[in-house]
Protein backbone atom coordinates (compact mmCIF):
# COMPACT_ATOMS: atom_id res chain seq x y z
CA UNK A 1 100.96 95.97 105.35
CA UNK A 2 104.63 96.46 105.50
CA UNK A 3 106.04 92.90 104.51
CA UNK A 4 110.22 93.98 104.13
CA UNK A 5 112.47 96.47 104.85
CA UNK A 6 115.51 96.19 103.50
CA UNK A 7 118.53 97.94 104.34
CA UNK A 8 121.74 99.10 101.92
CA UNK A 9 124.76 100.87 102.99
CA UNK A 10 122.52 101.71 106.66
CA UNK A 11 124.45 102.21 109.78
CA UNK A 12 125.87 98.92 110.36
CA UNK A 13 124.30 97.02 107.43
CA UNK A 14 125.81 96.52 103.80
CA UNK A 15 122.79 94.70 102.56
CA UNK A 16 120.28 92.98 104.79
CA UNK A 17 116.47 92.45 104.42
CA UNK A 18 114.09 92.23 107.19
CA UNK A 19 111.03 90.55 107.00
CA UNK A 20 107.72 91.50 108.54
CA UNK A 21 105.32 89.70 110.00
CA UNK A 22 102.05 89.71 112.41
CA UNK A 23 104.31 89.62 115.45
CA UNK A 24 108.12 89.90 114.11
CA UNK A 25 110.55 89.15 117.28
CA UNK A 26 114.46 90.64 116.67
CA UNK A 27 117.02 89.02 118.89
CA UNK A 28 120.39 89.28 119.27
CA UNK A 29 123.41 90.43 121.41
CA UNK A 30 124.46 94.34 122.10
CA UNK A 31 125.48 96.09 118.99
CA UNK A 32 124.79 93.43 116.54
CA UNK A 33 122.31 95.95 114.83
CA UNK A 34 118.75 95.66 116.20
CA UNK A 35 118.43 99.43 116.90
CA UNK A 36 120.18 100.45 113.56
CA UNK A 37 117.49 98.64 111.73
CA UNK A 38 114.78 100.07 113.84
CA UNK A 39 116.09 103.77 112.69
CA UNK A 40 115.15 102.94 109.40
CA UNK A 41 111.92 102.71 110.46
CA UNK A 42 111.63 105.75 112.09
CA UNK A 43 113.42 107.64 109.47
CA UNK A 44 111.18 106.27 106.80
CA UNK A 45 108.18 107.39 109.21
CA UNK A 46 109.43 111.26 109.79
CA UNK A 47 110.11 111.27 105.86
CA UNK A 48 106.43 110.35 105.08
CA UNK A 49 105.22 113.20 107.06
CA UNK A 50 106.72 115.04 105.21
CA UNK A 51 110.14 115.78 106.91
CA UNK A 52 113.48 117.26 105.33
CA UNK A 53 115.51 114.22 104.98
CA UNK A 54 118.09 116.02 106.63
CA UNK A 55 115.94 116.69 109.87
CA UNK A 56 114.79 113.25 109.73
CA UNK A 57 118.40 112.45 110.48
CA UNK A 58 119.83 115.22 112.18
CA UNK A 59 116.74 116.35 114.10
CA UNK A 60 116.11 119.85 114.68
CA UNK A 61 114.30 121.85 117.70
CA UNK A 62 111.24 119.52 117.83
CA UNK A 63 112.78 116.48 116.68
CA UNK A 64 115.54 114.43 118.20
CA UNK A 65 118.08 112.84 115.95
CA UNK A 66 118.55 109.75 115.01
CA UNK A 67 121.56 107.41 116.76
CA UNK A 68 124.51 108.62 115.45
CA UNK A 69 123.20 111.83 113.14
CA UNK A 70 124.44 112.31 110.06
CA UNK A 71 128.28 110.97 110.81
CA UNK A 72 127.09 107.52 111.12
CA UNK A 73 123.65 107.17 109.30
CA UNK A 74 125.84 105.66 106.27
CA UNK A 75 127.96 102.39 106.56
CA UNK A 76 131.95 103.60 106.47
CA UNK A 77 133.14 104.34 104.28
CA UNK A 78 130.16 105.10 102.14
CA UNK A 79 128.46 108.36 101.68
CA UNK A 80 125.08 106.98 100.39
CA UNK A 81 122.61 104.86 102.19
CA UNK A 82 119.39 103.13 100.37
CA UNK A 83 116.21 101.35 102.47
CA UNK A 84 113.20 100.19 100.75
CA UNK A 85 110.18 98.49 101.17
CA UNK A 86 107.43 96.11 99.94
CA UNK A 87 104.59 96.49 101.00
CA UNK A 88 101.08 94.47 100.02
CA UNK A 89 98.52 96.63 98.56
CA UNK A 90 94.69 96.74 99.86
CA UNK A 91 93.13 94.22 97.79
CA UNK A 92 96.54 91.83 97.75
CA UNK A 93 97.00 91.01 95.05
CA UNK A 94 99.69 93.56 94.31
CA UNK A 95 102.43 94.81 95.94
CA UNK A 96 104.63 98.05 96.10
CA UNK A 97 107.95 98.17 96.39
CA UNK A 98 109.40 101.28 96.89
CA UNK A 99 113.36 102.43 97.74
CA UNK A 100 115.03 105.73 98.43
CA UNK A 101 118.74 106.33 98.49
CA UNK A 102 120.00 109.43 100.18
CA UNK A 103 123.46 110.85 99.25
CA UNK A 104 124.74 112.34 103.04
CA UNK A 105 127.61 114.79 103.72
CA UNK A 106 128.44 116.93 106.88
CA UNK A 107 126.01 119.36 106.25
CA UNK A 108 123.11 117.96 103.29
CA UNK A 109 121.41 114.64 103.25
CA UNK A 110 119.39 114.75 99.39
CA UNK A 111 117.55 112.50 97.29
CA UNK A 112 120.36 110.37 95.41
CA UNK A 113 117.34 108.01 93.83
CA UNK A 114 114.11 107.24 94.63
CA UNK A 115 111.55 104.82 92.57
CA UNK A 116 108.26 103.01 93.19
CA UNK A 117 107.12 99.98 91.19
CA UNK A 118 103.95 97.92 91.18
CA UNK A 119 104.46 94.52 91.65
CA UNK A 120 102.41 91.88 89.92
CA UNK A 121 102.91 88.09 90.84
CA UNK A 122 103.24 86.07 86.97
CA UNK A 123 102.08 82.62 87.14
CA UNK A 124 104.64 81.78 84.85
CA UNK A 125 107.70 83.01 86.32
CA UNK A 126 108.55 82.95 89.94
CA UNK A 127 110.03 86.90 89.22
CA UNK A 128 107.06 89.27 89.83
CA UNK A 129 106.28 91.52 86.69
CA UNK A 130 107.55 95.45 87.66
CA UNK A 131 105.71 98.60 86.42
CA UNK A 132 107.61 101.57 87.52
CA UNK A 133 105.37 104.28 88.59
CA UNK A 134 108.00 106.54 89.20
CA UNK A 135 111.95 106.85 89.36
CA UNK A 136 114.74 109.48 89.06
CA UNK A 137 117.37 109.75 86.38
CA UNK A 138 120.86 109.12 87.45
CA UNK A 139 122.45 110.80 83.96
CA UNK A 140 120.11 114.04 85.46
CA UNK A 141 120.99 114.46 88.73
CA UNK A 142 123.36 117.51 88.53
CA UNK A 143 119.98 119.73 87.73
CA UNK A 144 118.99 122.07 90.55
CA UNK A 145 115.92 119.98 91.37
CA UNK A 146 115.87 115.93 91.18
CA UNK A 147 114.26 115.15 87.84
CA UNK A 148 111.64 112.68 88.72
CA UNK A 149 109.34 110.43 85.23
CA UNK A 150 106.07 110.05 86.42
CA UNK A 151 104.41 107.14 84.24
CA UNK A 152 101.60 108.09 81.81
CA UNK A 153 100.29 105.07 80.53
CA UNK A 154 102.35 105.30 77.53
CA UNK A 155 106.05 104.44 76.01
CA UNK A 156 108.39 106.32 77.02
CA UNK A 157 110.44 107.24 80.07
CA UNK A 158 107.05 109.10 81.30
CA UNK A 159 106.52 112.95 82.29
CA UNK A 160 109.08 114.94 83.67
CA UNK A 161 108.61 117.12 86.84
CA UNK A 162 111.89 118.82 88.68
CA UNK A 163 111.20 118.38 92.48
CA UNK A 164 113.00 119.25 95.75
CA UNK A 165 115.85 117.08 96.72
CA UNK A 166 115.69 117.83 100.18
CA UNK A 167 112.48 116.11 100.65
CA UNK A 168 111.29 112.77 99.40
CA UNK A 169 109.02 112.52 96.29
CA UNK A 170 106.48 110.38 97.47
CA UNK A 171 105.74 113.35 99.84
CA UNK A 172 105.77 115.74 97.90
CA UNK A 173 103.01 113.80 95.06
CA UNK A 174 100.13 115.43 96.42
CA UNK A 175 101.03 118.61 94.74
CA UNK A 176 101.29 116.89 91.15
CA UNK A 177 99.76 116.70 88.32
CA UNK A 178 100.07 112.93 87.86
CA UNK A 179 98.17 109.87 86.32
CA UNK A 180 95.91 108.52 89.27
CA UNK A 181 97.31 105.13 89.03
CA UNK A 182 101.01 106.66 90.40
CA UNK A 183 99.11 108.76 93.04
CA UNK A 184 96.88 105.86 94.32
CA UNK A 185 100.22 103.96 94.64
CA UNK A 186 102.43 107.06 96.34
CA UNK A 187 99.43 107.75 98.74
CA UNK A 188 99.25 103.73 99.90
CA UNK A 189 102.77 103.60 100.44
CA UNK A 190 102.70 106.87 102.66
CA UNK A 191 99.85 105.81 104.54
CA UNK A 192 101.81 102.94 105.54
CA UNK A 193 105.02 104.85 106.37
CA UNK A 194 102.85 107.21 108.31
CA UNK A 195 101.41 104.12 110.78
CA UNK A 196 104.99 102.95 111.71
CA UNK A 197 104.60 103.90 115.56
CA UNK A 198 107.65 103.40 117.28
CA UNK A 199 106.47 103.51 121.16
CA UNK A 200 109.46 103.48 123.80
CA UNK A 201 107.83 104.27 127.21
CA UNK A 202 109.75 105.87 129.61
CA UNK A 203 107.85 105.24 133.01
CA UNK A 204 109.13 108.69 134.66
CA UNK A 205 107.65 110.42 132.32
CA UNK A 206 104.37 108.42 132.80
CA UNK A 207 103.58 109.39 136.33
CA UNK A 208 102.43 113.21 136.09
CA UNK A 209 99.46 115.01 135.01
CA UNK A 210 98.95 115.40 131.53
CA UNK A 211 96.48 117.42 129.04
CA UNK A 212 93.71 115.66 127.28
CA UNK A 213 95.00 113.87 124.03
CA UNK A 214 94.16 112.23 121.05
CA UNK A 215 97.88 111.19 119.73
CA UNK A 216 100.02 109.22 122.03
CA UNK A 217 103.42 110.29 122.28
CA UNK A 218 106.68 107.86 121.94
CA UNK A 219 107.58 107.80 125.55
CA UNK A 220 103.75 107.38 126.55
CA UNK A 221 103.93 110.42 129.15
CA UNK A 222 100.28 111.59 127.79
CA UNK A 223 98.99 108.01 128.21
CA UNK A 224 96.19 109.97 131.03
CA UNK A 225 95.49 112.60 128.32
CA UNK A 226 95.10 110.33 125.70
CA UNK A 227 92.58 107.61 127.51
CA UNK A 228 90.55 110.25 129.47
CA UNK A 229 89.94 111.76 125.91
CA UNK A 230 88.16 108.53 124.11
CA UNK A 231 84.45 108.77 123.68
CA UNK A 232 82.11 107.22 126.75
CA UNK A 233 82.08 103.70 125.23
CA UNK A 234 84.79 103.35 123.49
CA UNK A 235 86.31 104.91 126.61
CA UNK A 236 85.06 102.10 128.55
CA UNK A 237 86.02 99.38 126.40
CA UNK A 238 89.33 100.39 126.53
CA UNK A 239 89.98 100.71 130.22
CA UNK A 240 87.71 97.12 131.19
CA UNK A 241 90.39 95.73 128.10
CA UNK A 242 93.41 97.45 129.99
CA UNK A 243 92.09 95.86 133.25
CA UNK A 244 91.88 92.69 132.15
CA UNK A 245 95.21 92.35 130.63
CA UNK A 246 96.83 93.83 134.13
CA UNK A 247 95.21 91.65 135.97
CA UNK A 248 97.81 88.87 135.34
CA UNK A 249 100.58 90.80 135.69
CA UNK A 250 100.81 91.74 139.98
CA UNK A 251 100.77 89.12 142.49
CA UNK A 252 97.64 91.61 143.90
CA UNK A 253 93.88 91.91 142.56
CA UNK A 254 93.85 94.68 140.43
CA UNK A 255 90.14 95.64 140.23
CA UNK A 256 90.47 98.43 137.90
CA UNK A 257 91.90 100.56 135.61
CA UNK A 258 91.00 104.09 134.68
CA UNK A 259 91.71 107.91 133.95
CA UNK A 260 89.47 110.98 134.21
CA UNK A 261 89.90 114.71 134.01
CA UNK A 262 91.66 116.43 137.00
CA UNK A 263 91.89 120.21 137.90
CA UNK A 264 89.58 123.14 137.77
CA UNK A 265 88.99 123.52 133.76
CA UNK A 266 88.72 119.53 133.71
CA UNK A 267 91.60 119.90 130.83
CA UNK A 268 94.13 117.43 132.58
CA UNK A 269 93.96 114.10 133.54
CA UNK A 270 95.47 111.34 135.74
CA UNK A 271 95.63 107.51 135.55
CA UNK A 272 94.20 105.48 138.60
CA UNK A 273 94.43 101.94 139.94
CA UNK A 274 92.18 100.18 142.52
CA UNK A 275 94.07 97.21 143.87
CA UNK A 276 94.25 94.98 147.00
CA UNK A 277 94.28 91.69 148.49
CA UNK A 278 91.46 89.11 148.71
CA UNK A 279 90.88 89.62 152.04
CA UNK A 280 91.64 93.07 152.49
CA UNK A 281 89.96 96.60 151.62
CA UNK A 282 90.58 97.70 148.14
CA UNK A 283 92.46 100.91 147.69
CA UNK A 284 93.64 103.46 145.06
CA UNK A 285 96.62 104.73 143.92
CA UNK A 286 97.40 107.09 140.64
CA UNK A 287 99.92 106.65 138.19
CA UNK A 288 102.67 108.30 140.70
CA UNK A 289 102.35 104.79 142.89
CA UNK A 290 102.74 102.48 139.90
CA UNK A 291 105.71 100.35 139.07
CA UNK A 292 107.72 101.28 135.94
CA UNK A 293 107.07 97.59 134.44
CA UNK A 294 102.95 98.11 134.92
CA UNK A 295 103.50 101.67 133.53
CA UNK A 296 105.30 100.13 130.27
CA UNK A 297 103.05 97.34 129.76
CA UNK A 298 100.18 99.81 129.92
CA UNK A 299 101.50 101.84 127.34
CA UNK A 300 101.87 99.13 125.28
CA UNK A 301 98.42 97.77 125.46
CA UNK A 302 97.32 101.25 124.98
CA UNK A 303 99.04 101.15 121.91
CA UNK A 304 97.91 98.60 120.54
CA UNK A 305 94.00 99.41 121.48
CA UNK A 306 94.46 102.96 120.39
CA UNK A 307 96.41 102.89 116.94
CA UNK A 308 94.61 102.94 113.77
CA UNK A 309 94.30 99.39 112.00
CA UNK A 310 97.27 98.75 109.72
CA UNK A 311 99.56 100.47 111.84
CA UNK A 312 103.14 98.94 112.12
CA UNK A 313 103.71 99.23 115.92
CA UNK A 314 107.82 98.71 116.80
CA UNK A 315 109.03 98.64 120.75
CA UNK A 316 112.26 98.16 121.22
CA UNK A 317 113.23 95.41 124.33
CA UNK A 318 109.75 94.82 124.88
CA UNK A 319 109.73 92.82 128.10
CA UNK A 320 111.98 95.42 129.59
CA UNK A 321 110.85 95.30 133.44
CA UNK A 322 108.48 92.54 133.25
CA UNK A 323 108.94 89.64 135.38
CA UNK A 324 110.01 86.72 133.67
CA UNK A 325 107.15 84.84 134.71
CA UNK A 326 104.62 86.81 132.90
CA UNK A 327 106.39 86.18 129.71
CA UNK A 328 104.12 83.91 128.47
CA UNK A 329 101.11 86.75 129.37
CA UNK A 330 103.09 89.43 127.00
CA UNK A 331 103.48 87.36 124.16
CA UNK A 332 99.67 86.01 124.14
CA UNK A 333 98.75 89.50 124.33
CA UNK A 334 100.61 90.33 121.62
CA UNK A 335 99.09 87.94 119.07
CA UNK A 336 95.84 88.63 120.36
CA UNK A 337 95.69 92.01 120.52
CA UNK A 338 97.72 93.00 117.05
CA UNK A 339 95.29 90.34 115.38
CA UNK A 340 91.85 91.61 116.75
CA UNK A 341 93.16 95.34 115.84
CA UNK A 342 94.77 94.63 112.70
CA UNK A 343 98.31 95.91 114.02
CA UNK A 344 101.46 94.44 112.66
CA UNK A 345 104.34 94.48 115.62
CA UNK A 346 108.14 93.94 115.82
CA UNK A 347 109.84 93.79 118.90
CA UNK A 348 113.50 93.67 120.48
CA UNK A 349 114.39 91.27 123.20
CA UNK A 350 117.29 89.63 125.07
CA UNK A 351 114.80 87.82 127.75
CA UNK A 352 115.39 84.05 127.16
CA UNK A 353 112.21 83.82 129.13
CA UNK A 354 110.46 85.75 126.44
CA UNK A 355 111.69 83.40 123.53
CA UNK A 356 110.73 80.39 125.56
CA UNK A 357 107.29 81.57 126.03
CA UNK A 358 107.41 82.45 122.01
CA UNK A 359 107.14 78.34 121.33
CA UNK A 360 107.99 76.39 118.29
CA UNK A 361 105.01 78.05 116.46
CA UNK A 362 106.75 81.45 116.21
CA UNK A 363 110.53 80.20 114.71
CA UNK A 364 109.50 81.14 111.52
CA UNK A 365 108.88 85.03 113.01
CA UNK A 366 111.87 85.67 114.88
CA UNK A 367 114.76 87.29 113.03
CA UNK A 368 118.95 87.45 114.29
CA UNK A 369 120.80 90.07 114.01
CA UNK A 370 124.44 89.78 114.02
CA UNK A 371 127.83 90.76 112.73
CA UNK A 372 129.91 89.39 110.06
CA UNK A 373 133.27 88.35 111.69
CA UNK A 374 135.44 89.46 108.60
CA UNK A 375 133.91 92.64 107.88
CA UNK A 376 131.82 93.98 111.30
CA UNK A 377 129.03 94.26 109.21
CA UNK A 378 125.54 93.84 110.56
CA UNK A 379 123.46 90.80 109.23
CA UNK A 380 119.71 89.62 109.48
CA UNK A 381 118.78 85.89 109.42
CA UNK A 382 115.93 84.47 109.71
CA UNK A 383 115.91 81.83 112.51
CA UNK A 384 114.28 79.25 110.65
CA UNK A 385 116.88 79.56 108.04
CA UNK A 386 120.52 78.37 110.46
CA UNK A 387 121.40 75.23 109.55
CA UNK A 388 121.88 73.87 112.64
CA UNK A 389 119.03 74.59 113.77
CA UNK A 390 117.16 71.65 114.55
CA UNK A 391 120.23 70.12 116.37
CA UNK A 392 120.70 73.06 118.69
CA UNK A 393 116.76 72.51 119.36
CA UNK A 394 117.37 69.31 120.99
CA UNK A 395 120.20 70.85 123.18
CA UNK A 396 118.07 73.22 124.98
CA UNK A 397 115.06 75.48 124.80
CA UNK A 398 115.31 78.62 122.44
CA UNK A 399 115.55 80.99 125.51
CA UNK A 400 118.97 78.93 127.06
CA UNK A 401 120.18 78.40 123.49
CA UNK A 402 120.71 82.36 123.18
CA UNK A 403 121.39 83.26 127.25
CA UNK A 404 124.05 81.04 126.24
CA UNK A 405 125.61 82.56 122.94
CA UNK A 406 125.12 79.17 120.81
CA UNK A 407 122.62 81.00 118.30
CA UNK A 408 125.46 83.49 117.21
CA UNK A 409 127.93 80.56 117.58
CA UNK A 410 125.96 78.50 115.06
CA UNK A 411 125.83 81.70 113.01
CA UNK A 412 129.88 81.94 113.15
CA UNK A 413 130.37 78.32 112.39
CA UNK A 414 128.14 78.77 109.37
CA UNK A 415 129.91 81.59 107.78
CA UNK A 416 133.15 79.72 107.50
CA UNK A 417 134.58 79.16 104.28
């Protein structure tokens, strides 16, 4: 899993690191940075599937662009932006760290560096022992291609292989000739990159028919598609799980959840609801009756029973629509859920309800973002790590402590000289 991203020369960032965990919770007031970090994300994600780096920035037909394109993907006045990550390896013992830094102008974004190195903890030294599997040259980067040393198990800078700038190299290993030990590595770290899901539902776009699916999309419009196209049990699992986790959220008895096929080629299909009161006649309505907070949350859960094991699932302001008072219902879903399915999430909020019904227990996971009062530059800090911490904790829950701006207070206080 994904355990750090860090950030260099990024939108709004200089040098920040965020750190990943089961259930990772990013706060902090507009523009302090949340989104720009999330990009990185997604632009690592469309580079692993193999991507242009200057699509995965600028977008093209199919793909939107990123916030701000190419103009603002680099911190001013920099033209060069670098993120990397570490990420634990299967057996975990070992981790990978790998980084890419992409040289951007108005009209090229190309490989500046790229390297990946095994790390391997020494109980002897608190630094982890590197082995580069593979890095660029800077002293060869005027060549046509980006020379790239692939390690070969022997001294040496390793073998030499010219490869396209515009893309990444890690995607582009599969065509190599290369040791096994830097291909085992390259394909982990892709697999990774390629289960970053970034879901942002957009409940209008929820409510119409849609084709039978097996991906769900970003926005969850083909949520329908993509549950009336499981497998009978599995199928059922999923919709009884769905049910039970809705349940909570209206004041009414929801009785059921489920989609089917629709239409005369049975090629479409619709989500339903059966509802009512206790003392009433149940009735149904589809997904066209449905408020947008019940739409988002079941995306969401969909998600989260859907995506493959290992995935990295990232929704920005997660509570968005939600009543307050089933705050405490998202966030046990959340554990539960990404645990039982083996799904690592990070989230965006600005509900103080939502951070109250986070506890003590997750301080440790929740991560500020905010901006450096001499420079405007975006900054991650752990929580856990402010000073004054425990004193603001006796002022007031976590949720009033940040409705009320003493978090990034605390923050400013702490930065003075």
């Amino acid at each position: 899993m994904i355990k750090e991203l860090q950030l260099q020369n990024w939108k709004s960032f200089a040098d920040a690191t965020l750190y990943i965990d089961p259930l990772t919770v990013l706060i902090g007031s507009n523009a302090s940075g949340k989104s720009n970090a999330l990009d990185a994300l997604l632009f690592l994600n469309r580079i692993s599937q193999g991507v242009t780096l200057f699509t995965a920035i600028a977008g093209d037909q199919n793909l939107p662009p990123l916030r701000g394109g190419l103009e603002w993907a680099c911190r001013k006045p920099e033209n060069q932006f670098t993120l990397g990550i570490v990420l634990a390896s299967s057996p975990g013992k070992q981790d990978y760290h790998y980084e890419l830094s992409v040289v951007v102008n108005g009209t090229k974004a190309e490989i500046a560096s790229e390297r990946l190195a095994l790390l391997s903890q020494d109980s002897r030294s608190q630094t982890p022992r590197e082995r580069v599997l593979f890095q660029t040259r800077e002293e060869a980067t005027t060549a046509p291609g980006i020379p790239a040393y692939f390690r070969t198990g022997t001294q040496g800078p390793g073998k030499r292989l010219d490869l396209n700038r515009g893309y990444s190299i890690l995607s582009q290993v599969e065509t190599l000739n290369i040791r096994k030990e830097v291909l085992t590595g390259a394909r982990e770290v892709l697999s990774h990159l390629q289960k970053i899901f970034i879901l942002d539902p957009v409940p209008g776009h929820m409510r119409d028919y849609t084709a039978l699916s097996e991906q769900l999309l970003t926005d969850g419009s083909n949520i329908a598609g993509v549950l009336a196209g499981l497998e009978g049990n599995r199928k059922t699992q999923v919709e009884q799980t769905l049910t039970h986790y809705l349940r909570a959220l209206p004041e009414r008895d929801i009785k059921r959840i489920w989609t089917e096929p629709v239409g005369k080629f049975q090629t479409d299909a619709m989500l339903y609801c059966e509802e009512g009161w206790k003392t009433d006649a149940t009735h149904e309505i589809d997904a066209r009756g449905m408020s947008d907070g019940t739409l988002r949350f079941l995306a969401i859960v969909t998600a989260l029973l859907i995506r493959e094991p290992g995935s990295l699932l990232v929704i920005e302001e997660v509570d968005n629509g939600l009543h307050p008072s089933r705050a405490h219902m998202l966030v046990d879903m959340l554990k539960t859920l990404g645990k039982e399915r083996h799904i690592d999430i990070v989230v965006t909020t600005h509900n103080p309800a939502l951070l109250d019904a986070a506890g003590m227990t997750m301080l440790p996971f929740i991560t500020v973002a905010h901006r450096d009062d001499a420079t405007g530059y975006s900054l991650l800090t752990l929580l856990e790590d402010i000073d004054q911490l425990p004193k603001l904790m006796a002022g007031g829950s976590l949720g009033r402590l940040s409705s009320e701006g003493r978090i990034e207070s605390a923050l400013k206080q702490e930065a003075l000289p």
